Tab-separated table of C-alpha atoms and ligand atoms in Angstrom:
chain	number	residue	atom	x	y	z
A	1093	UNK	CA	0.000	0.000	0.000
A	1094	UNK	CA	1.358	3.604	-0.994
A	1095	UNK	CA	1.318	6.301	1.965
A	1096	UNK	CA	1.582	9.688	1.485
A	1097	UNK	CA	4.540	10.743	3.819
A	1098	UNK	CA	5.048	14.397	1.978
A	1099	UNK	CA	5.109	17.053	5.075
A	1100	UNK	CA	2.359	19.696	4.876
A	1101	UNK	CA	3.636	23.052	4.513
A	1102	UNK	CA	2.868	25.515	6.631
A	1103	UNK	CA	1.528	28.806	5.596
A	1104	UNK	CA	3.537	31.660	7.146
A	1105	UNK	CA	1.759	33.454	10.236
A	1106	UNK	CA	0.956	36.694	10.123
A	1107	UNK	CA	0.200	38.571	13.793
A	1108	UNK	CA	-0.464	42.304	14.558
A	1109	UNK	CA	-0.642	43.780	18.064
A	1110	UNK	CA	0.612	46.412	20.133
A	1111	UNK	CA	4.376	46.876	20.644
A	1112	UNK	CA	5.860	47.129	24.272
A	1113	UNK	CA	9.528	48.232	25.074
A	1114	UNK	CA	11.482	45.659	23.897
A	1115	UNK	CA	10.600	45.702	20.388
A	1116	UNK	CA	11.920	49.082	20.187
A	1117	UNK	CA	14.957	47.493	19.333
A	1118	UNK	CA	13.782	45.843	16.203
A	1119	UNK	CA	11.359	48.916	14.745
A	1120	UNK	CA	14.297	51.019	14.974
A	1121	UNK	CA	16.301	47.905	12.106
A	1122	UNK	CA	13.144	47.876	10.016
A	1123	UNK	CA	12.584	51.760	10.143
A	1124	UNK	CA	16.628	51.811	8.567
A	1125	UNK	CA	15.567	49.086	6.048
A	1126	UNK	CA	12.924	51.297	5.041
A	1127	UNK	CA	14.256	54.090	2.435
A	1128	UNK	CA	13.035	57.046	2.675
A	1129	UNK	CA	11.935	57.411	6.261
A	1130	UNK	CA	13.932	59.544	8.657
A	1131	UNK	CA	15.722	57.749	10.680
A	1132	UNK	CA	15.064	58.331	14.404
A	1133	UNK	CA	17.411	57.301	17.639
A	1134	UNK	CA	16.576	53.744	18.956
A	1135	UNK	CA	15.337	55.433	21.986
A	1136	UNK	CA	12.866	57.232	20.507
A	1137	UNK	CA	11.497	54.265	18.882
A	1138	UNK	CA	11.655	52.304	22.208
A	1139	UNK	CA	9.563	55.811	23.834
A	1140	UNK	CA	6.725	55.122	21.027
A	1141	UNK	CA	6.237	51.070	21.771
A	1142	UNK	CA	6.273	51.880	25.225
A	1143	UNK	CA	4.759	55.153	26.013
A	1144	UNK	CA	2.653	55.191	22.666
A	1145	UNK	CA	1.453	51.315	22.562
A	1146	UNK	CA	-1.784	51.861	22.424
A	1147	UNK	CA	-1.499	53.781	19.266
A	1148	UNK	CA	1.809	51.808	17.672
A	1149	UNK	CA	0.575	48.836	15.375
A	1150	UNK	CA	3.575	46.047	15.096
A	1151	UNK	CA	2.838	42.852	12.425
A	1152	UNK	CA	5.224	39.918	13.075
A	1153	UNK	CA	5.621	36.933	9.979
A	1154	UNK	CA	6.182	33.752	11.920
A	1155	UNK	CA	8.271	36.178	14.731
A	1156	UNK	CA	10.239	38.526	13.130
A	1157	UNK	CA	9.164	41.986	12.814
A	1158	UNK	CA	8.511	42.878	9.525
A	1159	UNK	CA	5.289	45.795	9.701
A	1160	UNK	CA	5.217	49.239	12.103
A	1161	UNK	CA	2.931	51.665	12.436
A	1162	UNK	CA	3.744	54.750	15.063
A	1163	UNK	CA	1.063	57.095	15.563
A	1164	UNK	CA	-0.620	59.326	19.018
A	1165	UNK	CA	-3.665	60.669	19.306
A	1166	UNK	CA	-3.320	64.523	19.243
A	1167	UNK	CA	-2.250	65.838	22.739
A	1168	UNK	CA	-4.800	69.002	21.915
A	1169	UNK	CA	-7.133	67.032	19.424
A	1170	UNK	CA	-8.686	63.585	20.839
A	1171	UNK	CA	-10.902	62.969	17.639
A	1172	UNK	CA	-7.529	63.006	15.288
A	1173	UNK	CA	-5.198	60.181	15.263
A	1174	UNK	CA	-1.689	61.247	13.503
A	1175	UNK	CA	0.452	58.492	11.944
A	1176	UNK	CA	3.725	59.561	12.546
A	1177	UNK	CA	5.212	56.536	9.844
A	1178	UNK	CA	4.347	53.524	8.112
A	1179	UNK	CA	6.949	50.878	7.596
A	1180	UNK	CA	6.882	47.547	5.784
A	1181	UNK	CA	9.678	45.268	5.026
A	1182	UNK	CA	10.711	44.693	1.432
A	1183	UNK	CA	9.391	41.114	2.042
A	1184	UNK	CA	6.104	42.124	3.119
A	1185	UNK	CA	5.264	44.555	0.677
A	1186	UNK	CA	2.707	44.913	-1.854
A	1187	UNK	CA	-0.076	42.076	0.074
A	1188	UNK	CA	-2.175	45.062	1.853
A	1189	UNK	CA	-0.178	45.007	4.991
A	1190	UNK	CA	0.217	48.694	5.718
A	1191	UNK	CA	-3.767	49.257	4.882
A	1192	UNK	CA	-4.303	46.320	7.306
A	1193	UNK	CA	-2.058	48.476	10.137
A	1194	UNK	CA	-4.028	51.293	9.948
A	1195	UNK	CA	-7.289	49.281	10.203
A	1196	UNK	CA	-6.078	47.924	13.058
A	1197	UNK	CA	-5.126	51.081	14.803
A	1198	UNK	CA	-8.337	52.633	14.416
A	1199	UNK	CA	-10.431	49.506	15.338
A	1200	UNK	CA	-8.709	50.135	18.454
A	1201	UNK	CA	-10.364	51.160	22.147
A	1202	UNK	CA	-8.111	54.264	21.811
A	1203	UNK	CA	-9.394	55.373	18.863
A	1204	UNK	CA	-13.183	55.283	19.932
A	1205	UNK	CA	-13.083	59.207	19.802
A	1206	UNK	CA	-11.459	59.351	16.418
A	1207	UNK	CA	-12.985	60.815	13.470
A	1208	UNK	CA	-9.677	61.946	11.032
A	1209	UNK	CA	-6.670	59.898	10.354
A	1210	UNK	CA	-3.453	62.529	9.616
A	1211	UNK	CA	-0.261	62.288	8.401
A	1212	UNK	CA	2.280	64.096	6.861
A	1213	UNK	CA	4.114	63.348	3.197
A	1214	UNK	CA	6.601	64.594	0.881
A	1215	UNK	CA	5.449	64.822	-2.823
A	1216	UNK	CA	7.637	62.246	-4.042
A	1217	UNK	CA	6.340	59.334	-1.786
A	1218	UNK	CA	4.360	57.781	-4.339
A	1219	UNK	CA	4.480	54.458	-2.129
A	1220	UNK	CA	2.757	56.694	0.933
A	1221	UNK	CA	0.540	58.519	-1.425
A	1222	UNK	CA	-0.970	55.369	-2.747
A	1223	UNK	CA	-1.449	53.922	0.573
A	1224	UNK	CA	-3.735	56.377	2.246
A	1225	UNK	CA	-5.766	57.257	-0.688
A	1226	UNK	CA	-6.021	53.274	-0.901
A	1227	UNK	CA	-7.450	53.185	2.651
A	1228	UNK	CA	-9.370	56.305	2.601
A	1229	UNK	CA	-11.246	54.502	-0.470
A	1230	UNK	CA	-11.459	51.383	1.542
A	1231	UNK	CA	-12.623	52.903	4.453
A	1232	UNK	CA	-15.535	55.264	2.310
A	1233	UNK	CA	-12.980	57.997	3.696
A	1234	UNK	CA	-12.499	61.593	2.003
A	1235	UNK	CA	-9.182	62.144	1.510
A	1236	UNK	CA	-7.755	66.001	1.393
A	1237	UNK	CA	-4.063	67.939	1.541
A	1238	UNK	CA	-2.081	70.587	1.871
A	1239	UNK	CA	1.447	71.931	2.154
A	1240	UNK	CA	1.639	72.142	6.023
A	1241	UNK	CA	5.534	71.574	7.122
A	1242	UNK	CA	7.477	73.721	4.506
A	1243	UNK	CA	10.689	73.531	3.174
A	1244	UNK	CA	11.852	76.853	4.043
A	1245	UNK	CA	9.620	77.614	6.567
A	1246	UNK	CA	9.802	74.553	8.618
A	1247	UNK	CA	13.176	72.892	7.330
A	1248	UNK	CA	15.247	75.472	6.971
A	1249	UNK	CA	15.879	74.575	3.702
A	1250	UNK	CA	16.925	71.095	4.486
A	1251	UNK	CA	14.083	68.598	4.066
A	1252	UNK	CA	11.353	68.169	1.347
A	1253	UNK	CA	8.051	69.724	2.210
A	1254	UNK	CA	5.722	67.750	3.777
A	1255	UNK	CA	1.965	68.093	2.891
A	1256	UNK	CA	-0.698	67.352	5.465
A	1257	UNK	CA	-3.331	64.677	4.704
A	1258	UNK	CA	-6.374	64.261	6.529
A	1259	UNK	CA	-8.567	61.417	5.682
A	1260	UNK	CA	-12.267	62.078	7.535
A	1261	UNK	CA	-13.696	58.894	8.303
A	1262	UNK	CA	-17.060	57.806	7.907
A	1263	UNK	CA	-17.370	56.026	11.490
A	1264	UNK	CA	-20.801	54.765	10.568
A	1265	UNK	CA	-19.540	53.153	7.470
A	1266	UNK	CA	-16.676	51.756	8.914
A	1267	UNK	CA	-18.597	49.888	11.692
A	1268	UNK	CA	-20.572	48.076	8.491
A	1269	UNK	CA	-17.843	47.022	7.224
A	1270	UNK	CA	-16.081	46.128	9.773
B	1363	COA	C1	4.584	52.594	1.863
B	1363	COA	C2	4.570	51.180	2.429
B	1363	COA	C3	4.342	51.248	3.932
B	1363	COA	C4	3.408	50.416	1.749
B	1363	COA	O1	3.277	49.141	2.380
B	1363	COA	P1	2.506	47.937	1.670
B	1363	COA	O2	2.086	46.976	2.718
B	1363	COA	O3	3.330	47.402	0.554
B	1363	COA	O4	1.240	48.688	1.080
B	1363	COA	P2	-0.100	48.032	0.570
B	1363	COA	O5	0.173	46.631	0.037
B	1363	COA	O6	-1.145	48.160	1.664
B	1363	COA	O7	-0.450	48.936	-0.675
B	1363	COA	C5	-1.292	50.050	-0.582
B	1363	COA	C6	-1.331	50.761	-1.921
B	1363	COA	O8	-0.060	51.393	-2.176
B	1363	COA	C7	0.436	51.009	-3.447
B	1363	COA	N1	1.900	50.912	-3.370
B	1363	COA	C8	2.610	50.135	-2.519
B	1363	COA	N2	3.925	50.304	-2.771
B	1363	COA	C9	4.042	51.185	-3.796
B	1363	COA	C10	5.146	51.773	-4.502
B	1363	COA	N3	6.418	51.464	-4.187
B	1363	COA	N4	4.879	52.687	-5.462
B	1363	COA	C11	3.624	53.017	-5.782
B	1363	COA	N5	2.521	52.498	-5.156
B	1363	COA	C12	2.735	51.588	-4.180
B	1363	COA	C13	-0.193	49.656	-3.707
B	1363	COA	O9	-0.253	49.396	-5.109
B	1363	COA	C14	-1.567	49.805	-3.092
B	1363	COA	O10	-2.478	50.460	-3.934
B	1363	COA	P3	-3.515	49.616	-4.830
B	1363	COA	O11	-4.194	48.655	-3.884
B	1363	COA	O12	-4.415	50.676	-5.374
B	1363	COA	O13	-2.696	48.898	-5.853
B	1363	COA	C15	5.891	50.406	2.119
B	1363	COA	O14	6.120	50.443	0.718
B	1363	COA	C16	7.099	51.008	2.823
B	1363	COA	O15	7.402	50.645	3.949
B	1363	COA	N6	7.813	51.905	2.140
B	1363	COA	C17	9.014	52.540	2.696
B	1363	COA	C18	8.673	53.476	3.837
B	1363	COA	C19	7.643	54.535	3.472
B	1363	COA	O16	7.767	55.253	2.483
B	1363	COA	N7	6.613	54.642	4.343
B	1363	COA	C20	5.513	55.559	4.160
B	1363	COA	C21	5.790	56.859	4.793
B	1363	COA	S1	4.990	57.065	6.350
């Protein structure tokens, strides 16, 4: 009698929750892997999983880090959330991972109050670009924005302006979809 003694392969897992301390370590790797977002100190990425968990999305494939989200809710503002950056490894990219992030940081309890998702982007961020409006038209979302953080203003003459986008969300059509 034949058997069938091939090994079943198993499909990679793919886990998002919030960060805590120690994986500060590891953002602060995949934020350098991830051209063109500044670079920030490790400790500042250790202060956001810790301090900012509840707003900080972190996907893991089988383990190893390979999606971050860091984002607050607005000290002055509690119904905007602002997504500081958006990072997904090489591997990773181009299966919906960053749109799955940011689903999962607004389906969270600290974003009950939330009614605009902002972040900031330089005009030559097609990658970025293509990502929010992608959610915002997931999400039933408008989408607008403006040159906020300016070259010479803001920058000194050093860094790209960044334009402000705010998606307002449609909370009503979110929960039906959801
Ligand atoms: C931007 C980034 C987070 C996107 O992650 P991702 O998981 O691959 O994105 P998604 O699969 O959810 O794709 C979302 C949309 O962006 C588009 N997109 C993704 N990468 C792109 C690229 N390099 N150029 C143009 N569009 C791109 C996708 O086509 C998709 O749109 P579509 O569904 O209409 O086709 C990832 O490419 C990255 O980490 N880049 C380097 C860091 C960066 O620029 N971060 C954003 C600044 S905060």
């Amino acid at each position: 009698m034949q058997t069938n003694s091939a090994t079943p392969i198993k499909a990679p897992k793919l886990t998002l929750r919030k960060p805590d301390g120690t994986d500060g370590a590891a953002v602060w790797e995949l934020v350098r892997a991830c051209k063109p977002l500044d670079e920030n100190s490790m400790y500042c990425n250790l202060i956001q999983a810790d301090h900012f968990r509840d707003t900080c999305v972190l996907a893991e494939l089988d383990g190893e880090v390979v999606g971050w989200v860091s984002a607050y809710v607005l000290p002055h503002d509690p119904k905007t959330v602002f997504v500081w950056q958006v990072a997904v490894s090489e591997k990773a990219r181009g299966q919906g991972l960053g749109g799955r992030m940011l689903a999962d940081l607004l389906s969270r309890e600290a974003c009950d109050e939330v009614e605009r998702l902002q972040t900031t982007i330089t005009r030559d961020n097609d990658a970025s670009w293509n990502l929010f409006k992608r959610f915002a038209k997931r999400e039933g979302a408008s989408l607008d924005s403006e040159a906020y953080f300016t070259r010479d203003a803001h920058f000194d003459g050093r860094h790209a302006t960044e334009h402000m986008v705010t998606i307002t969300l449609d909370k009503e059509e979110m929960r039906k979809a959801a």
